Amino acid sequence: QAETNKVSALVFEGEENGINATCVTYGNQENASTQAASLFDALRKLDNTNCQICYARAPQKQGVGLAVYNRLIRAAAFEVIVL
């Protein structure tokens, strides 16, 4: 059985440095199309980490970013924490 990482983070490219958790990136912060294109792959990678908690950077809630945000909140079972 795979070892469980306690905390993981779903972040935008370039944000993984300095985060004390297993990080998975999903696109560029300024480009919602890159986020949409890589989101499902990133979610699959997170599934493989066997993490207990995952924090995710939310995209802008407009245009394509709104669709990405909608998918993220569904993956999080609608549990949203504003930091």
C-alpha positions as MATLAB code, in Angstrom:
seq = 'QAETNKVSALVFEGEENGINATCVTYGNQENASTQAASLFDALRKLDNTNCQICYARAPQKQGVGLAVYNRLIRAAAFEVIVL';
ca = [
       0.000    0.000    0.000;
       1.290    3.477   -0.887;
       2.414    5.806    1.865;
      -0.078    8.539    2.670;
       1.075   12.150    2.401;
      -0.860   14.213    4.907;
      -1.138   17.425    2.863;
      -0.989   18.201   -0.847;
      -1.457   21.417   -2.781;
      -2.875   22.069   -6.235;
      -1.113   25.222   -7.393;
      -0.356   27.202  -10.532;
       2.957   26.712  -12.346;
       5.807   28.421  -10.517;
       4.074   28.475   -7.129;
       5.341   25.123   -5.868;
       8.595   26.473   -4.388;
       8.510   27.085   -0.657;
       5.352   25.068   -0.026;
       5.845   22.360    2.576;
       3.538   19.843    0.888;
       3.385   17.612   -2.150;
       2.536   20.034   -4.967;
       0.801   19.343   -8.252;
       0.579   22.171  -10.785;
      -2.294   22.891  -13.136;
      -1.608   25.586  -15.674;
      -0.598   29.220  -15.593;
      -2.254   31.603  -13.127;
      -2.940   34.148  -15.877;
      -4.282   31.679  -18.456;
      -7.499   29.812  -17.647;
      -7.204   27.766  -20.850;
      -3.980   26.152  -19.585;
      -5.697   25.475  -16.263;
      -8.635   23.782  -17.989;
      -6.329   21.747  -20.218;
      -4.327   20.316  -17.312;
      -6.887   20.130  -14.480;
      -8.046   16.526  -14.924;
      -4.463   15.261  -15.228;
      -3.556   17.184  -12.068;
      -6.533   15.733  -10.189;
      -5.475   12.220  -11.226;
      -1.949   12.920   -9.964;
      -3.397   14.072   -6.644;
      -5.418   10.871   -6.401;
      -2.146    8.953   -6.720;
      -0.565   10.825   -3.788;
      -3.086    9.315   -1.350;
      -3.165   12.645    0.494;
      -5.555   13.217    3.345;
      -5.973   16.972    2.772;
      -5.504   18.970   -0.412;
      -5.519   22.739   -0.718;
      -6.145   24.204   -4.159;
      -5.494   27.619   -5.651;
      -8.729   28.790   -7.172;
      -8.789   30.354  -10.636;
     -10.553   33.575  -11.570;
     -14.320   33.060  -11.574;
     -14.953   34.384  -15.067;
     -14.936   32.871  -18.541;
     -13.117   29.536  -18.761;
     -11.856   30.078  -15.212;
     -15.430   29.750  -13.927;
     -15.687   26.271  -15.458;
     -12.353   25.314  -13.852;
     -13.522   26.708  -10.501;
     -16.789   24.789  -10.785;
     -14.908   21.515  -11.370;
     -12.597   22.206   -8.423;
     -15.413   22.852   -5.972;
     -17.133   19.670   -7.116;
     -13.893   17.718   -6.596;
     -13.743   19.261   -3.106;
     -17.336   18.215   -2.362;
     -18.203   21.937   -2.121;
     -15.929   22.445    0.897;
     -14.347   25.865    0.329;
     -12.018   27.608    2.755;
     -11.128   31.220    1.993;
      -7.590   32.079    3.089;
];
